[in-house]
Tab-separated table of C-alpha atoms and ligand atoms in Angstrom:
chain	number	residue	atom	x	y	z
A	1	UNK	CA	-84.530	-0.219	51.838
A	2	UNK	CA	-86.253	-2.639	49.897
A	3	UNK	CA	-85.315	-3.525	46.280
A	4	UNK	CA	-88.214	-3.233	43.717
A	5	UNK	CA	-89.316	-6.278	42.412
A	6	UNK	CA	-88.955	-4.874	38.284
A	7	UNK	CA	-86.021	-3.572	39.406
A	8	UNK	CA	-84.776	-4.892	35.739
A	9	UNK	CA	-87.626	-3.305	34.247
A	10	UNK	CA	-86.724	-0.155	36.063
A	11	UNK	CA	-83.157	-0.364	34.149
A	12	UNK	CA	-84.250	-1.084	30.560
A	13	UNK	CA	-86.426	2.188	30.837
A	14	UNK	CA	-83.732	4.270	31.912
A	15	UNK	CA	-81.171	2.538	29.473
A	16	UNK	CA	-84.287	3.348	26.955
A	17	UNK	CA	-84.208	7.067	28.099
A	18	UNK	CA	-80.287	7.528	27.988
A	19	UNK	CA	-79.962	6.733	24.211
A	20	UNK	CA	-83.218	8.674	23.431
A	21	UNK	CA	-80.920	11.825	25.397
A	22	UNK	CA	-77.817	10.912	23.380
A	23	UNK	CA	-79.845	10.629	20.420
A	24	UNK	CA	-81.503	14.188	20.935
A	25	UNK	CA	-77.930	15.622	22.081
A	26	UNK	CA	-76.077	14.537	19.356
A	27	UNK	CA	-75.204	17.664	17.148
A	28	UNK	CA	-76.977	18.186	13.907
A	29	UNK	CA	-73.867	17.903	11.558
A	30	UNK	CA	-74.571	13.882	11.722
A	31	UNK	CA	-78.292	14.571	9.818
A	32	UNK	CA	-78.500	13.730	6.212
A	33	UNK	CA	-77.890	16.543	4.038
A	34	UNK	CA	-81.426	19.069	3.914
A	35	UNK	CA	-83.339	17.945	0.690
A	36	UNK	CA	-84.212	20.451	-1.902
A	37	UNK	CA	-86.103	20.150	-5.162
A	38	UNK	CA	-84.744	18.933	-8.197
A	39	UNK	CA	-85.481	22.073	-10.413
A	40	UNK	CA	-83.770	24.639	-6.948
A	41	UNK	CA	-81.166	26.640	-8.162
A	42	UNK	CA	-78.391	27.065	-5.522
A	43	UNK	CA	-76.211	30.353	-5.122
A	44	UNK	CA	-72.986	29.522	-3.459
A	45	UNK	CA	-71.074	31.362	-0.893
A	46	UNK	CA	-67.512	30.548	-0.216
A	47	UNK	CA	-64.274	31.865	1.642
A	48	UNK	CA	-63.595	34.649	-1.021
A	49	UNK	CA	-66.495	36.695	0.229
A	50	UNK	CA	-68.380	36.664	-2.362
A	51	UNK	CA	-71.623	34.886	-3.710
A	52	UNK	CA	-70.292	32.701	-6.904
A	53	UNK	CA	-73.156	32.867	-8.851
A	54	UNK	CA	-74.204	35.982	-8.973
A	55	UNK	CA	-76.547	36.170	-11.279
A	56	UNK	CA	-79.317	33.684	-12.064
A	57	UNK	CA	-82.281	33.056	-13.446
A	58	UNK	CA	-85.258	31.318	-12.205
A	59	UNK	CA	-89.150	30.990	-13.685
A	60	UNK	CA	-91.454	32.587	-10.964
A	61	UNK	CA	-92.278	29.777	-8.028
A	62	UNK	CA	-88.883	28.485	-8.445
A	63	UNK	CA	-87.071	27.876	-5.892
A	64	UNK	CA	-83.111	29.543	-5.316
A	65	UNK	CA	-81.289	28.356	-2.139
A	66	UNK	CA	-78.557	29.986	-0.797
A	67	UNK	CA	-76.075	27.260	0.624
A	68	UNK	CA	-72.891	29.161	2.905
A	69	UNK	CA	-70.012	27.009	2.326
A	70	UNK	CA	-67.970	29.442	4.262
A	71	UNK	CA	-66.690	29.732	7.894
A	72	UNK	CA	-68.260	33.525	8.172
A	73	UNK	CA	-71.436	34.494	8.264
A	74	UNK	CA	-73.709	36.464	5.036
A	75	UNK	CA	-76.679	38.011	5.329
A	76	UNK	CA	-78.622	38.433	2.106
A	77	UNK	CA	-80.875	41.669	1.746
A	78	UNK	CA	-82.858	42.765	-1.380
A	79	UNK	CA	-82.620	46.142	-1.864
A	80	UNK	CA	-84.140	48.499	-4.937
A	81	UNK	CA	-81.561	49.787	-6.850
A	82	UNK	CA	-83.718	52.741	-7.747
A	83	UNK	CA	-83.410	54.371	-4.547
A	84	UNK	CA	-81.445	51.791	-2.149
A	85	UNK	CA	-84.407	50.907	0.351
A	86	UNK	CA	-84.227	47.460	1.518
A	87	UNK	CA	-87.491	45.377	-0.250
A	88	UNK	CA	-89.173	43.013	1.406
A	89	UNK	CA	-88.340	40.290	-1.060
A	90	UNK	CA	-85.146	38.825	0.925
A	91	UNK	CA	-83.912	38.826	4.268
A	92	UNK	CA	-81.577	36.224	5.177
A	93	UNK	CA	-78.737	35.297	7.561
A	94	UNK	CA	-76.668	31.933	7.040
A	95	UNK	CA	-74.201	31.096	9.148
A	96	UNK	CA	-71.126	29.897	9.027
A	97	UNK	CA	-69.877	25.932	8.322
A	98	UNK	CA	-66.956	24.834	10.886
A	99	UNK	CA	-65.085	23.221	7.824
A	100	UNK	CA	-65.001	20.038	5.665
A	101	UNK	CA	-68.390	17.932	6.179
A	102	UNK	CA	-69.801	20.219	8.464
A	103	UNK	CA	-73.045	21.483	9.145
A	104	UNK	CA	-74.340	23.628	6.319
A	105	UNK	CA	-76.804	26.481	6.507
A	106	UNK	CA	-79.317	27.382	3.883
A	107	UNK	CA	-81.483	30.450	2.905
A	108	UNK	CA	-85.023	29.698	0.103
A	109	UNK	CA	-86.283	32.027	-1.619
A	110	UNK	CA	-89.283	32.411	-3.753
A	111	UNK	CA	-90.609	34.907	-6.554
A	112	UNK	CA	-94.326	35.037	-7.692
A	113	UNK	CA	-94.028	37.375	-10.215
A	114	UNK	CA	-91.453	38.108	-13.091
A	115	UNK	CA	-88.735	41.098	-12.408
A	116	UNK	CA	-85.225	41.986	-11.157
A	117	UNK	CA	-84.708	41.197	-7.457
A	118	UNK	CA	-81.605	42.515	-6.461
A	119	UNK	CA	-79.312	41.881	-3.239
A	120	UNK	CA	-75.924	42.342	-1.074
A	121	UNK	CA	-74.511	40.773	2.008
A	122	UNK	CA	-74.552	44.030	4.441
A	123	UNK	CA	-71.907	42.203	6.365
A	124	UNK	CA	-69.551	42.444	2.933
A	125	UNK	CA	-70.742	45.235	1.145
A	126	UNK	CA	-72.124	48.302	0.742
A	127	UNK	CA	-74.558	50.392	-0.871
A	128	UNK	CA	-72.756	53.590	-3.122
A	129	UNK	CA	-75.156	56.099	-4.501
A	130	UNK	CA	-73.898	57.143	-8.133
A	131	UNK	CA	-74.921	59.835	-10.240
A	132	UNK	CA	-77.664	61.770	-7.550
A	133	UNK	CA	-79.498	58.854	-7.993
A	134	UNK	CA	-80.132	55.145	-8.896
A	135	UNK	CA	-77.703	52.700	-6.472
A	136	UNK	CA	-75.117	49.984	-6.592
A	137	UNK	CA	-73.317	47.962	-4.310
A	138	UNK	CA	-70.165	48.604	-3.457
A	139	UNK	CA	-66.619	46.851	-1.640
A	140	UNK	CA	-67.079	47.417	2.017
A	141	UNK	CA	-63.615	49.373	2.797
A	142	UNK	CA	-61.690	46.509	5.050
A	143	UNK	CA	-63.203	43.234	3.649
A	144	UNK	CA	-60.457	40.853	2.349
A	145	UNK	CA	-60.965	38.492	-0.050
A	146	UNK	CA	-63.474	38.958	-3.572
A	147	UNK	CA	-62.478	42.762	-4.298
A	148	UNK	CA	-65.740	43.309	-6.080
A	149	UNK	CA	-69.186	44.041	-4.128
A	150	UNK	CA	-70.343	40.724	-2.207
A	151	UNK	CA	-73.940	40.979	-4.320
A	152	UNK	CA	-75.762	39.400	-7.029
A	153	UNK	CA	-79.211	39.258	-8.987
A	154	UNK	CA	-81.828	37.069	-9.752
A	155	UNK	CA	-83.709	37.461	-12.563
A	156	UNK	CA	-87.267	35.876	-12.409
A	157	UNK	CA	-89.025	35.453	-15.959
A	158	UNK	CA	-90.089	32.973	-18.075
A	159	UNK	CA	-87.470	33.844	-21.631
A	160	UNK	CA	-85.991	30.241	-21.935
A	161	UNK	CA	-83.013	32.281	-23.255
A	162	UNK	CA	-82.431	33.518	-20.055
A	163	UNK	CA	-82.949	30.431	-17.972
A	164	UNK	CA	-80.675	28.448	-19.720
A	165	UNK	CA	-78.032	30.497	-19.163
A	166	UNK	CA	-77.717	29.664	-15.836
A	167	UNK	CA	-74.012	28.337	-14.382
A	168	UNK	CA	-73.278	25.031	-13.860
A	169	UNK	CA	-72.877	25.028	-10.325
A	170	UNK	CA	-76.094	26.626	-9.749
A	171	UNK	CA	-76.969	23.040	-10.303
A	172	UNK	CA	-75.115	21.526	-7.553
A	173	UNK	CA	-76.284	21.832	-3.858
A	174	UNK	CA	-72.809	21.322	-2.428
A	175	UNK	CA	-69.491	22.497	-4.215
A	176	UNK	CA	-66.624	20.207	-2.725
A	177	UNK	CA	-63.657	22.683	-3.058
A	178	UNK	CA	-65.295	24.882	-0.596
A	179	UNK	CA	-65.026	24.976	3.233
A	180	UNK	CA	-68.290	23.185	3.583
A	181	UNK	CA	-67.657	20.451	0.614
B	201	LIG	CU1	-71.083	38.442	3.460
């Protein structure tokens, strides 16, 4: 058989071709960390099963990013504490980090208009009806870790009161004493 002539050629391409494959193989844990906004407010989760701040407080168009520093999966649903129907408001699922440095998952949320937008991790928690009527989350029977409700609030209004209340962490896109840190 004959030998092509650019038979060099031929072998740069492919060598061009295998590190483009290696590059789009290689896992996603190598990427810089995902870029948020400097005025995001971050809501951690870690392994206690629990979200650690659990209540914030955000102006309306602000952003709050959920950041699982945990090896399990959450799921964050907004629910009306009225009546316990699941809002529209929230529905996320963040999975899982494998440990130290490793790949974190995020949830954003937005608000356009001031109020009380409450949520629980399904997966964690449940819903208790109290008193023939309004709702609250409860301890899902079997869940180790946090003994409270895995839930939390955010509060979206403009009372600089309020907003300045906020944790420190909620400041902080990674926490390093978690899993994920
Ligand atoms: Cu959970």
């Amino acid at each position: 058989m004959e030998t092509p002539r650019n038979l060099p050629m031929l072998l740069a391409v492919a060598a061009a071709l295998g590190v483009g494959l290696l590059v789009w193989l290689s896992p996603q844990s190598s990427a810089a960390p995902k870029k948020f906004g400097p005025s995001t407010i971050f809501v951690h989760m870690d392994g206690a099963n629990a979200f650690v701040e659990s209540v914030v407080a955000v102006m309306p168009g602000q952003p709050v990013v959920f950041v699982n520093e945990d090896t399990g999966m959450h799921m964050i649903d907004s629910y009306n504490p009225l009546n316990g129907k699941l809002t529209h408001y929230m529905k996320g699922v963040v999975q899982g980090t494998t440990g130290p440095k490793g790949k974190i998952d995020y949830y954003e949320v937005k608000f356009k208009h001031p109020g009380f937008y409450y949520y629980y991790c399904p997966v964690h928690a449940i819903l208790a009806k109290i008193y023939e009527g309004s709702v609250q989350p409860a301890h899902r029977p079997g869940v180790h870790g946090f003994p409270g409700a895995m839930a939390g609030l955010i509060v979206v209004t403009t009372e600089k009161a309020l907003l300045k209340e906020n944790p420190p962490t909620s400041h902080q896109q990674i926490l390093s004493n978690y899993f994920g840190g």
